[in-house]
Short mmCIF file of C-alpha atoms in Angstrom, two decimals:
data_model
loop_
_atom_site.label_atom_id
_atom_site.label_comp_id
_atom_site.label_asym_id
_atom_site.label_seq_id
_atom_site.Cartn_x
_atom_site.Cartn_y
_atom_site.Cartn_z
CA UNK A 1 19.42 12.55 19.11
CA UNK A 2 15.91 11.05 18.31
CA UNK A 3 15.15 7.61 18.59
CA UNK A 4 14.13 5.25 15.99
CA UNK A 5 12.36 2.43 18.54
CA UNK A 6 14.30 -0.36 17.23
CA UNK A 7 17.12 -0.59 19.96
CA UNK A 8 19.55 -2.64 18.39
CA UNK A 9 19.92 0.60 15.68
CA UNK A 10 19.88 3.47 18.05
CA UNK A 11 22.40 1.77 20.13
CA UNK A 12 24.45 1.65 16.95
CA UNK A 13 23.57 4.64 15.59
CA UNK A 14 22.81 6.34 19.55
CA UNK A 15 19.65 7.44 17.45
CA UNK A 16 19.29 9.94 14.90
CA UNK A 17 20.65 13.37 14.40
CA UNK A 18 17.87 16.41 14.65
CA UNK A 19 16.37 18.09 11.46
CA UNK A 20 18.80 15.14 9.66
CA UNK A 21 17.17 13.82 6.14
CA UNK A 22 16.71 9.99 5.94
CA UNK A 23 16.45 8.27 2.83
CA UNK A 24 14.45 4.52 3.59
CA UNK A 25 14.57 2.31 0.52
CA UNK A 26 12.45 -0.68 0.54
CA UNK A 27 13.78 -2.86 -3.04
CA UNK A 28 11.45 -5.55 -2.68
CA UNK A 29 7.60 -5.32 -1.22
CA UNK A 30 8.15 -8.27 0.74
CA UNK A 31 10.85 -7.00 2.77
CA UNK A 32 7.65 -5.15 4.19
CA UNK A 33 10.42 -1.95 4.78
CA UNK A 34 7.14 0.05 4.77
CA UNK A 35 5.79 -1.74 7.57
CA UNK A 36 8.86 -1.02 9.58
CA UNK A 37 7.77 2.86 8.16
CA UNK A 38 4.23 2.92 9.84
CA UNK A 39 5.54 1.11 13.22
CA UNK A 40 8.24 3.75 13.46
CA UNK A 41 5.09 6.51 12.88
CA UNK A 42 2.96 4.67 15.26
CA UNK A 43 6.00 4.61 17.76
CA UNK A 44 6.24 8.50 17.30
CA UNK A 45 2.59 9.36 17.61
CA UNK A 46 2.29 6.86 20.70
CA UNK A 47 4.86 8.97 22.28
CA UNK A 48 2.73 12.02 21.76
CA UNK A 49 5.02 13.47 19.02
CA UNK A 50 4.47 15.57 16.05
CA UNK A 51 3.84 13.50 12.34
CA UNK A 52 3.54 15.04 9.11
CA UNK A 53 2.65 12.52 6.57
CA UNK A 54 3.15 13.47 2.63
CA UNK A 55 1.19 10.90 1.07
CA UNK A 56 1.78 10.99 -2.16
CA UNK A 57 1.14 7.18 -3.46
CA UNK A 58 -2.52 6.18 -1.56
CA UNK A 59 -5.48 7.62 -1.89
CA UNK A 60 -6.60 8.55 1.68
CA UNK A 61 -9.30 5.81 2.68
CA UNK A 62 -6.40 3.45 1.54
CA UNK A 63 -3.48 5.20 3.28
CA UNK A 64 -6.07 4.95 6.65
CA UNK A 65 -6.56 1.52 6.24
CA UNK A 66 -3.18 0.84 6.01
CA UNK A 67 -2.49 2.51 9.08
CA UNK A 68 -5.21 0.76 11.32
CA UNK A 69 -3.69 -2.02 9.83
CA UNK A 70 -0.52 -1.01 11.61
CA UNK A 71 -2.40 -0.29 14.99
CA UNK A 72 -2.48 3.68 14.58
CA UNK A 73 -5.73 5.27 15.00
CA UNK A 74 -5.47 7.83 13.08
CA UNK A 75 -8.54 9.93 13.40
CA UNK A 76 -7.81 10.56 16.90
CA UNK A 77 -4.09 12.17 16.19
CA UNK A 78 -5.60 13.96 13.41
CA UNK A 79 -8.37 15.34 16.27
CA UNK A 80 -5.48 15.92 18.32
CA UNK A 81 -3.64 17.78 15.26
CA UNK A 82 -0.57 15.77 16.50
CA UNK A 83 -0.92 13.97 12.97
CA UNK A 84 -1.05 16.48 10.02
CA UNK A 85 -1.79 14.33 6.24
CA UNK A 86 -0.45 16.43 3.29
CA UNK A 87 -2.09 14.71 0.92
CA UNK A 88 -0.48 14.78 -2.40
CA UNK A 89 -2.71 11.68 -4.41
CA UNK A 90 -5.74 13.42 -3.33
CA UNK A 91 -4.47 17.00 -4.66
CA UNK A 92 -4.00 15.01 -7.80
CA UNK A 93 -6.60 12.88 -8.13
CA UNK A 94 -9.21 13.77 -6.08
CA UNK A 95 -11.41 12.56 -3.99
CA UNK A 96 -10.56 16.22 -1.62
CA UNK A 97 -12.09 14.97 2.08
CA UNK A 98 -12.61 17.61 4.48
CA UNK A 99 -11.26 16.67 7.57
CA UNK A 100 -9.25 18.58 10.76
CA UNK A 101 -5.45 17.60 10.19
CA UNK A 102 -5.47 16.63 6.21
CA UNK A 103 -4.56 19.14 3.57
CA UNK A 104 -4.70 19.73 0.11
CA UNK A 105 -2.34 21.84 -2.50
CA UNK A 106 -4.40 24.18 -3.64
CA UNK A 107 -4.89 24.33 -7.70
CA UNK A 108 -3.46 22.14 -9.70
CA UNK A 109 -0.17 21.11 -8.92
CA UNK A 110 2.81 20.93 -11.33
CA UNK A 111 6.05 19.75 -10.20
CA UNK A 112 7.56 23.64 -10.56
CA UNK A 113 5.27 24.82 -7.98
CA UNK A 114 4.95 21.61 -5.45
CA UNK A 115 7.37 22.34 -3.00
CA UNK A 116 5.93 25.94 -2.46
CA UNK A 117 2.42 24.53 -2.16
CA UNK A 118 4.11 22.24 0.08
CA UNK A 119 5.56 24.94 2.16
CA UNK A 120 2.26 26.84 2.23
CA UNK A 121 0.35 23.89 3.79
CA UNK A 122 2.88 23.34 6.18
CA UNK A 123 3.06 26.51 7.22
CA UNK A 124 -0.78 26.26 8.14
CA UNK A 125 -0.66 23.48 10.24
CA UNK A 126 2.59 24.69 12.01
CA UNK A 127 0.43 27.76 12.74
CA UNK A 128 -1.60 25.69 14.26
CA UNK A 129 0.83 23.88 16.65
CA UNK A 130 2.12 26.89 17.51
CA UNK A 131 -1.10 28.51 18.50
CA UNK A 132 -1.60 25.24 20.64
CA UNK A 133 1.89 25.22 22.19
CA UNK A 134 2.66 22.23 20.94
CA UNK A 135 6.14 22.55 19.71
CA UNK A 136 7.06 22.25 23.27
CA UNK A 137 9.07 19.12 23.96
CA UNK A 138 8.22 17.19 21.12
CA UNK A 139 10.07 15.50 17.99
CA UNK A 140 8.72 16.92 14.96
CA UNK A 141 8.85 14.53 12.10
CA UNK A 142 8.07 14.54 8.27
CA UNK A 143 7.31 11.34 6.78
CA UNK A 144 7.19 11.30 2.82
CA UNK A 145 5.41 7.69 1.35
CA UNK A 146 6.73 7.46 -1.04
CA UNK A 147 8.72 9.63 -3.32
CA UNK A 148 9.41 7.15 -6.17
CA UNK A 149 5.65 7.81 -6.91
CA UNK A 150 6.97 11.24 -8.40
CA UNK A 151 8.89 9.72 -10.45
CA UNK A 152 6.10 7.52 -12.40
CA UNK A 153 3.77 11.34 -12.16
CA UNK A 154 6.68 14.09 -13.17
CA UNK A 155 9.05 11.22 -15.03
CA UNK A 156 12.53 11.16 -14.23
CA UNK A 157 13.67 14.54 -15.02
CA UNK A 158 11.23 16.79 -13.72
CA UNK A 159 11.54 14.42 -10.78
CA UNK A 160 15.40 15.43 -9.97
CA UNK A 161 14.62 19.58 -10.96
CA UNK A 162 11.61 19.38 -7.54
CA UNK A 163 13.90 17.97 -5.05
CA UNK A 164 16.82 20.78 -6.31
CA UNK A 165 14.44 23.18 -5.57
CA UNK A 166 12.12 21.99 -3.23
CA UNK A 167 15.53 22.20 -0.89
CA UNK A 168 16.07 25.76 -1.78
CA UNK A 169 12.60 26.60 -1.13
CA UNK A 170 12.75 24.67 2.22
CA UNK A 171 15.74 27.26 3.55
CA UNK A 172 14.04 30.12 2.83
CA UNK A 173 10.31 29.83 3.61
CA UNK A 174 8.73 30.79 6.64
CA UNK A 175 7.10 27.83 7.02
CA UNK A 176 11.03 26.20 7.50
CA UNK A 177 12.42 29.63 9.55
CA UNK A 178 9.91 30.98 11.37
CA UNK A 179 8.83 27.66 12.99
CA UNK A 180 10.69 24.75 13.87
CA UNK A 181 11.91 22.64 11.26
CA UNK A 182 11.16 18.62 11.40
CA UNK A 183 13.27 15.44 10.75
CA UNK A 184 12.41 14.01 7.92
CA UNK A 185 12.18 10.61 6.11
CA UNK A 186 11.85 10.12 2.55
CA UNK A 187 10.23 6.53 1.57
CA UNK A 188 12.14 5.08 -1.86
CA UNK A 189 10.68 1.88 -3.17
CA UNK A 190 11.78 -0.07 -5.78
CA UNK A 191 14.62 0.06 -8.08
CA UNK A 192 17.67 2.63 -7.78
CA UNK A 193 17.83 5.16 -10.04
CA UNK A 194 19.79 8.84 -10.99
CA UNK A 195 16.24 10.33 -8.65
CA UNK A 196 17.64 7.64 -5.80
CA UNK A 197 21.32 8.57 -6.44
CA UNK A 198 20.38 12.31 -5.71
CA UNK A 199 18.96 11.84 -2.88
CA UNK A 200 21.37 9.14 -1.65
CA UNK A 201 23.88 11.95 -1.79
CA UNK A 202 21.65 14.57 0.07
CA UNK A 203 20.69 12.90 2.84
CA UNK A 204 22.59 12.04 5.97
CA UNK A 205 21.13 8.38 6.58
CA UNK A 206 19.85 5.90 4.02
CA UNK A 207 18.59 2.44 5.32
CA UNK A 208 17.41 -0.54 2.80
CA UNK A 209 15.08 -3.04 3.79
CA UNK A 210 15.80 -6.72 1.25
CA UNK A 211 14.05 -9.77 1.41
CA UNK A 212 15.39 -13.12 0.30
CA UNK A 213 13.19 -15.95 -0.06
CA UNK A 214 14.64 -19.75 0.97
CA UNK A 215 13.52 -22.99 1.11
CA UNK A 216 12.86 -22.25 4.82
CA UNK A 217 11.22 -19.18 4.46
CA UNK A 218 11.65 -15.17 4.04
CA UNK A 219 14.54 -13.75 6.00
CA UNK A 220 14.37 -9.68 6.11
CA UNK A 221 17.47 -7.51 6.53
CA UNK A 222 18.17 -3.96 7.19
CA UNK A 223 20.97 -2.02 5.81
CA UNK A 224 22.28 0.80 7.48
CA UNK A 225 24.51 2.60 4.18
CA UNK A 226 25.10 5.90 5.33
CA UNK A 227 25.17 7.72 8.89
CA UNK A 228 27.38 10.13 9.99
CA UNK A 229 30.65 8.62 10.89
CA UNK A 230 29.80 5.36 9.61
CA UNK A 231 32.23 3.69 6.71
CA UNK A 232 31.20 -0.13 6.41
CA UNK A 233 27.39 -1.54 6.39
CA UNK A 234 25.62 -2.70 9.17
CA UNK A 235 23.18 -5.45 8.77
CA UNK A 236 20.09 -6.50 10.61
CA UNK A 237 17.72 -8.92 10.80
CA UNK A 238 14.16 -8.16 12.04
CA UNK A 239 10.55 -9.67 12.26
CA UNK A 240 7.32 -8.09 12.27
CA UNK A 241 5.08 -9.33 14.80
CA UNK A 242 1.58 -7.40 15.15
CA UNK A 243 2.85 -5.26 18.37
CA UNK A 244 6.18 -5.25 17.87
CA UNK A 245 9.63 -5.02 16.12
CA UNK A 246 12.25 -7.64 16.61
CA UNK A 247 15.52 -6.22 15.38
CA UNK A 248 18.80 -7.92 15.69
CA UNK A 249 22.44 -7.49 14.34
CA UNK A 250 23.55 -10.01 11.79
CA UNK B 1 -1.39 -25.66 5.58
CA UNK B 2 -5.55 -26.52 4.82
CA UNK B 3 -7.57 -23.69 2.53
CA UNK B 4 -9.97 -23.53 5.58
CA UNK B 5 -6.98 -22.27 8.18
CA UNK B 6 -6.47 -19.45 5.54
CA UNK B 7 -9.78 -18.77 5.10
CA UNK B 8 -10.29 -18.57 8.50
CA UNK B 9 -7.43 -16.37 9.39
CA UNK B 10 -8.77 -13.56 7.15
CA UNK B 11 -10.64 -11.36 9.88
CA UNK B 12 -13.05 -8.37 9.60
CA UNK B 13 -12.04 -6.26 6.44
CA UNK B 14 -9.30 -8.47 6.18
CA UNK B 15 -7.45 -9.30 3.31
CA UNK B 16 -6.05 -12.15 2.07
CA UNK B 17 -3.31 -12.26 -1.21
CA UNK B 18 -2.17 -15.09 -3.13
CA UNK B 19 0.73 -14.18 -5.07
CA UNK B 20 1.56 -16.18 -8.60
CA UNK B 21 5.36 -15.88 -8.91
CA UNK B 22 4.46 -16.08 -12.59
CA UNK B 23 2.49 -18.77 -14.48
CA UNK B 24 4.52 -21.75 -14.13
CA UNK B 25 4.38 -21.34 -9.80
CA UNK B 26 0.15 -22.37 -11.05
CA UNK B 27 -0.34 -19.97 -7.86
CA UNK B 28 -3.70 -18.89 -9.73
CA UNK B 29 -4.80 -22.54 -9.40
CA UNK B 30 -3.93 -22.22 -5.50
CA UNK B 31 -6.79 -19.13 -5.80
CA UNK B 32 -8.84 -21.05 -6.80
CA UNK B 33 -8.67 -23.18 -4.68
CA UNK B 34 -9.68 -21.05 -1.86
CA UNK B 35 -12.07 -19.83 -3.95
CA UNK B 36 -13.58 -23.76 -4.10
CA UNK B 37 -12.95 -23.31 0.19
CA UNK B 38 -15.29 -19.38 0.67
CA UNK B 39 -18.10 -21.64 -1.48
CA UNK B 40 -18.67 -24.12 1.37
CA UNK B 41 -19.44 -20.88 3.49
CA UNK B 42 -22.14 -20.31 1.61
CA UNK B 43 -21.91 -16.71 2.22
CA UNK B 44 -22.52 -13.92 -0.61
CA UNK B 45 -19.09 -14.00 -2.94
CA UNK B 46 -18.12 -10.97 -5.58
CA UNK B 47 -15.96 -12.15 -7.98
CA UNK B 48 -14.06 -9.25 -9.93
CA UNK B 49 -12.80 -11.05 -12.90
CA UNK B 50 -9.97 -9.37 -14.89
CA UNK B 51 -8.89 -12.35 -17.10
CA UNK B 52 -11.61 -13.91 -19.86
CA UNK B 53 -14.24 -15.20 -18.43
CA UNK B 54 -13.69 -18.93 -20.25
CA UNK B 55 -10.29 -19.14 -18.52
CA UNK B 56 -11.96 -18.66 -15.15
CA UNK B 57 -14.46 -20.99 -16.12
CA UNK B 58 -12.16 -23.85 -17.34
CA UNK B 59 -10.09 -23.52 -14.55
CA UNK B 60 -12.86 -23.65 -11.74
CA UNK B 61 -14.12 -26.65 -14.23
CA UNK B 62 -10.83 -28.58 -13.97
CA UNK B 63 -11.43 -28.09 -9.92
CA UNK B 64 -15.47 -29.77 -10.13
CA UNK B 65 -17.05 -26.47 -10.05
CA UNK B 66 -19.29 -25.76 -12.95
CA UNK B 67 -19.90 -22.11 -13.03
CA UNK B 68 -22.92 -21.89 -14.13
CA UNK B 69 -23.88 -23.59 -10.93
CA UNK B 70 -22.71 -21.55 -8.72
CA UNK B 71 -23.97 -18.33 -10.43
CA UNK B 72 -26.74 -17.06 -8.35
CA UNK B 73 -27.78 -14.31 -5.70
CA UNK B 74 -25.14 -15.42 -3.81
CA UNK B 75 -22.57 -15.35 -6.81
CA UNK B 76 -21.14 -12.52 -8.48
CA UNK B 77 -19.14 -11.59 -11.11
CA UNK B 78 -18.19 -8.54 -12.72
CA UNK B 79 -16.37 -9.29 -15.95
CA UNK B 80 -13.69 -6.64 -16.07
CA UNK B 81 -12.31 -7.89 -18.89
CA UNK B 82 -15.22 -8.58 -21.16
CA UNK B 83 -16.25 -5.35 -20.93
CA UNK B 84 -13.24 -3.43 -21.32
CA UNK B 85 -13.04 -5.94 -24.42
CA UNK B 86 -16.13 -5.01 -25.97
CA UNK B 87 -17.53 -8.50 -25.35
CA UNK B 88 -21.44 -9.02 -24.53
CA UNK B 89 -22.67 -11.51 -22.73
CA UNK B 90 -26.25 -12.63 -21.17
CA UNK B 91 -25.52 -14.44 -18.18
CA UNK B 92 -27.43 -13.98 -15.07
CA UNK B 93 -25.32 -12.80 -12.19
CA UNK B 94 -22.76 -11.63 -14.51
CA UNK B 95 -22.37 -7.96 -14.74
CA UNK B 96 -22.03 -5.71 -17.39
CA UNK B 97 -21.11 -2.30 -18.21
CA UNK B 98 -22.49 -0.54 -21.75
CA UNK B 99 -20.86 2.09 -23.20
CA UNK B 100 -17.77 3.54 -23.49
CA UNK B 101 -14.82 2.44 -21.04
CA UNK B 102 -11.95 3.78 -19.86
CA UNK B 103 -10.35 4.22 -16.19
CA UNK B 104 -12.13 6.80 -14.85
CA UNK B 105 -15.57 5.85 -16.34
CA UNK B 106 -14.80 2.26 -15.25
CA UNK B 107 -14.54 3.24 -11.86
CA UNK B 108 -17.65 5.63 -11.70
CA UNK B 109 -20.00 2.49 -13.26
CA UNK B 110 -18.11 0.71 -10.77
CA UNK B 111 -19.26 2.52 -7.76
CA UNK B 112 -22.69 2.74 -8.96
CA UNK B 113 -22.80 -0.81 -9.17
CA UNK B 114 -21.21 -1.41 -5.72
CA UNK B 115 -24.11 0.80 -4.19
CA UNK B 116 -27.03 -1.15 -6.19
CA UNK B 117 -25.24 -4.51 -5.09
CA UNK B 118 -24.55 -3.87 -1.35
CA UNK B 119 -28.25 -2.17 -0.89
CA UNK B 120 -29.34 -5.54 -2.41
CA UNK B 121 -27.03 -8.05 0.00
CA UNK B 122 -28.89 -9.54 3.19
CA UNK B 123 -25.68 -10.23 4.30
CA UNK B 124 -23.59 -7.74 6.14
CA UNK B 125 -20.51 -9.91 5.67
CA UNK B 126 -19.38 -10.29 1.46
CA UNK B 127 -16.50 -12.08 0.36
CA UNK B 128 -14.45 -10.47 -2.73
CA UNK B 129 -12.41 -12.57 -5.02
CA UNK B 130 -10.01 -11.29 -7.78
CA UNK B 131 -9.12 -13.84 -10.36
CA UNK B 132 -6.79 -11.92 -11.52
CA UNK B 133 -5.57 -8.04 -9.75
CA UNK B 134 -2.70 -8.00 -12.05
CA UNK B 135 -5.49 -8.32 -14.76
CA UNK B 136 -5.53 -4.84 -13.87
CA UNK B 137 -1.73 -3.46 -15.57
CA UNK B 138 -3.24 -5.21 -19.19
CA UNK B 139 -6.76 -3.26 -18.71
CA UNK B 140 -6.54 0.28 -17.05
CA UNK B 141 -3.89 2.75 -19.14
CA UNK B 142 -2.76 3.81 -15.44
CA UNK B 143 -3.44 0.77 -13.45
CA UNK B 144 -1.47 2.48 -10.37
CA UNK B 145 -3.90 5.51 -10.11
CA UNK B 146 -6.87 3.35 -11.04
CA UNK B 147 -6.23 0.45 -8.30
CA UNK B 148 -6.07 3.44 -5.94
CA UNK B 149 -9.42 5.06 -6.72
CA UNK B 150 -10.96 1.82 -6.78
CA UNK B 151 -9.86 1.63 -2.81
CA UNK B 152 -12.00 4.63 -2.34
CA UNK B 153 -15.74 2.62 -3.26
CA UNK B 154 -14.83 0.19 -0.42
CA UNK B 155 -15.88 3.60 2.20
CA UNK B 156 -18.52 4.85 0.12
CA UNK B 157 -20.33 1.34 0.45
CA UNK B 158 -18.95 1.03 3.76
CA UNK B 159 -22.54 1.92 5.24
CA UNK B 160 -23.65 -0.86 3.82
CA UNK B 161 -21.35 -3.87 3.34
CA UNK B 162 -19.66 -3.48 6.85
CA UNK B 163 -17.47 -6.55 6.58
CA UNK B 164 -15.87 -7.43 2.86
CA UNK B 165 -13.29 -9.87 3.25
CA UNK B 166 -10.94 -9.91 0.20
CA UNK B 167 -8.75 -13.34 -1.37
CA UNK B 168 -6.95 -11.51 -3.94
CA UNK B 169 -5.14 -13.43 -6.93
CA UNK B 170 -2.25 -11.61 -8.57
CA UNK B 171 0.45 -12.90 -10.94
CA UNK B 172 3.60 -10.62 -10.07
CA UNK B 173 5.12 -11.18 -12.72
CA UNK B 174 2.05 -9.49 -15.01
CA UNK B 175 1.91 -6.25 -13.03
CA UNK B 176 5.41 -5.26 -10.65
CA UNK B 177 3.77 -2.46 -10.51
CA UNK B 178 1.07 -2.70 -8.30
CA UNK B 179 3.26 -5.28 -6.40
CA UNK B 180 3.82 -2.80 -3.36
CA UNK B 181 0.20 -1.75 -2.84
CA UNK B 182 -0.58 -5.47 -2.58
CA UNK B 183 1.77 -6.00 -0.20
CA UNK B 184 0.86 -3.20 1.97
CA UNK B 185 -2.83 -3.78 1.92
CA UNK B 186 -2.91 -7.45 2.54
CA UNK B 187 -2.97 -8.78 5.97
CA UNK B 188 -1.76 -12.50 5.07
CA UNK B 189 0.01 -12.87 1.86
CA UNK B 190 1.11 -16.42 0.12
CA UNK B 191 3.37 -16.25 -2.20
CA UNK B 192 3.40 -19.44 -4.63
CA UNK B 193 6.81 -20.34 -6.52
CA UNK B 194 7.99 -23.26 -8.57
CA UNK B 195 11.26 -24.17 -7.64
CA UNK B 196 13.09 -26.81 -9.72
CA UNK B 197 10.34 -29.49 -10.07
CA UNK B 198 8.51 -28.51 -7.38
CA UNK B 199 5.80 -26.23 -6.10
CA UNK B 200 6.13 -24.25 -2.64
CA UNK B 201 4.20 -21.87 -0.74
CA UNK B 202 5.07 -19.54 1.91
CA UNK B 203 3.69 -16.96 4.15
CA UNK B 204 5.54 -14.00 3.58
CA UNK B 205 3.21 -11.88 5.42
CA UNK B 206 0.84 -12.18 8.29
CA UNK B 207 2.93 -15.53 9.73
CA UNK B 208 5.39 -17.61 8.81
CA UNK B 209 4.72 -21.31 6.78
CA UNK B 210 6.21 -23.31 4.10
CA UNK B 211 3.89 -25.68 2.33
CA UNK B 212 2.96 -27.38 -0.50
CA UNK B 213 0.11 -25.53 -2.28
CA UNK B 214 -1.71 -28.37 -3.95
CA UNK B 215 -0.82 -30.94 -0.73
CA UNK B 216 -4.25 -31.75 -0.18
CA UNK B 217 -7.34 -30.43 1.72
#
């Protein structure tokens, strides 16, 4: 069981299953649930772990200001290769920067052939831990920020058809069998939808962040609506301070 | 709450967001109000300007600023929306693109001006002001993809402009869609609200405060 840093949770939870799928939706911006997203990847890396990051909604100099901005210095995990960028929005849109750790889908990418591009990139970079040795006692996670952007690029539709087949690719590809397979998170902002209720039902944790706004002030609360063995809805409150995570159960 | 605390807690590259819960919270007023605050730096101040420009200048009119006197080498504006709108002007200090506009040529004038700007600046610290980012959803045809690329001229004149400090005005309520990346990207973020008959603010980001936005200075 892996540890998600905020200890309130993972002594709820006693952490979080390997290789499980975790579904994070942040509803409103200002419950800042992507915040809590980039402390939990700082958290990882600080612990000398293993980060992919799919970044599908930034363009890269934004996505690496953003994560200063959340005390990780990047360019030194990507030296160390512990921090592999997939990036997606830059595959897209361009601009392609050449850099140790960040990759590109080659060609043009169309949501039928994504997830083997995906697959083929990730197989690189596992190479490249394995030639290292650096599988070796450490978590390997896959952080994906955030899907819902598919949704506005492949519409609805097309949207639902990747992640069918994006999971069938995922079991068979080398990149998933012959080398270890991660834990993975899969960032949902926004409203819920039949792309959210898919993927609700695949995964084997989902967690909401929700703000709500008083006269007093914003109060933000974590859900917890699905973890193995779990049948009602934990709730948490938590604060973001700049080091640290304050989470408590409501 | 004073304008010149949240001025002052914008630090190196920082930014700064004010966010309009629609019109009626007048959180575009509050804008400018720290806009009338970076002026009393007197330090160099880019104003990207995505509503018409005589809105901007009635409003900064009904706070004592005349624009035309503030205009100057130290006083930018690029006037998003007159030139997506077709509408030419010849005011010093105001910039303008010719031509043909859409996203990606926007952004590619864009950059070019950026460069011939920041090689320009004796200052290595700029402030930018946005009066307003949601301007941006009524503009660009894919404002997401476009606010993005835009992100990426802040590196290339990086060399440059070391330190741009950034009070960003957005109306929510205009453009949900570009709500997240705001949030994300902003160090301190004040959201303004009307509530009943009266008007709060409140740090929802980068601290915790509940004022009144127009409670004097």
């Amino acid at each position: 069981m892996f540890k998600t840093g905020m200890k309130e949770l993972d002594k709820l939870l006693g952490g979080i299953r390997e290789h499980a799928y975790i579904l994070f939706h942040e509803e409103d911006p200002r419950s800042l649930g992507r915040e809590l997203v980039f402390r939990f990847i700082r958290y990882k890396l600080e612990n000398d772990n293993l980060m992919g990051i799919f970044n599908i909604s930034y363009s890269l100099p934004f996505l690496l200001e953003v994560m200063c901005k959340n005390g990780i210095d990047a360019d030194s995990y990507l030296d160390s290769l512990n921090l592999a960028i997939v990036d997606t929005f830059g595959s897209f849109y361009g601009p392609r920067i050449r850099r140790r750790g960040v990759w590109y889908l080659p060609g043009s990418p169309s949501y039928e052939l994504l997830s083997r591009k995906y697959a083929e990139v990730v197989r690189a970079h596992k190479e490249l831990w394995a030639e290292k040795g650096m599988f070796s006692g450490r978590e390997l996670w896959g952080v994906a920020v955030d899907v819902s952007e598919y949704i506005r690029i492949f519409g609805e539709a097309n949207t639902l058809s990747y992640f069918e087949i994006s999971a069938e690719v995922r079991r068979q590809h080398e990149a998933y069998r012959r080398y270890p397979a991660g834990t993975n998170i899969w960032v949902f902002s926004g409203d819920v939808d039949r792309v959210f209720s898919s993927l609700y039902r695949r995964v084997d944790y989902v967690f909401r962040t929700r703000s709500v706004l008083t006269e007093d002030g914003v109060t933000r609360y974590l859900y917890v609506l699905k973890a193995p063995g779990l049948s009602d809805i934990p709730v948490f409150e938590y604060r973001i301070t700049k080091d640290d995570v304050k989470v408590k159960r409501t | 709450m004073n304008y010149s605390a949240l001025i002052g807690s914008i630090h190196r590259n920082g930014v700064l967001t004010v966010i309009a819960r629609g019109a009626e919270s007048n959180g575009d007023l509050l804008g400018i109000k720290l806009l009338k605050e970076l002026l009393k730096l007197k330090e160099p101040i880019f104003v990207a300007l995505y509503e018409p420009l005589l809105v901007f200048r009635s409003n900064l009119a009904n706070e004592g600023i005349m624009l035309e006197d503030v205009l100057g080498d130290d006083f930018w504006i690029l006037d998003v929306f007159g030139n997506f709108k077709g509408i030419e002007r010849d005011i010093p200090h105001v910039y303008q693109m010719s031509g043909y506009l859409d996203d990606g040529v926007f952004v590619s004038k864009y950059g070019e001006m950026m460069k011939g700007l920041s090689k320009s600046l004796s200052s290595e610290r700029v402030w930018f002001f946005s009066y307003l980012s949601s301007g941006a959803c009524k503009l660009f045809s894919m404002p997401r993809r476009t606010y993005q690329i835009i992100w990426n001229l802040k590196m290339e004149v990086e060399e440059y402009l070391p330190d741009i400090r950034s009070v960003l005005v957005y109306d929510s309520a205009d453009c949900p869609e570009l709500e997240d990346y705001i949030y994300t990207i902003s160090d301190v973020v004040v959201e303004a609200v009307k509530r009943g008959t009266r008007r709060l603010a409140y740090i929802t980001k980068g601290g915790e405060a509940v004022f009144d936005p127009f409670g004097g200075e």
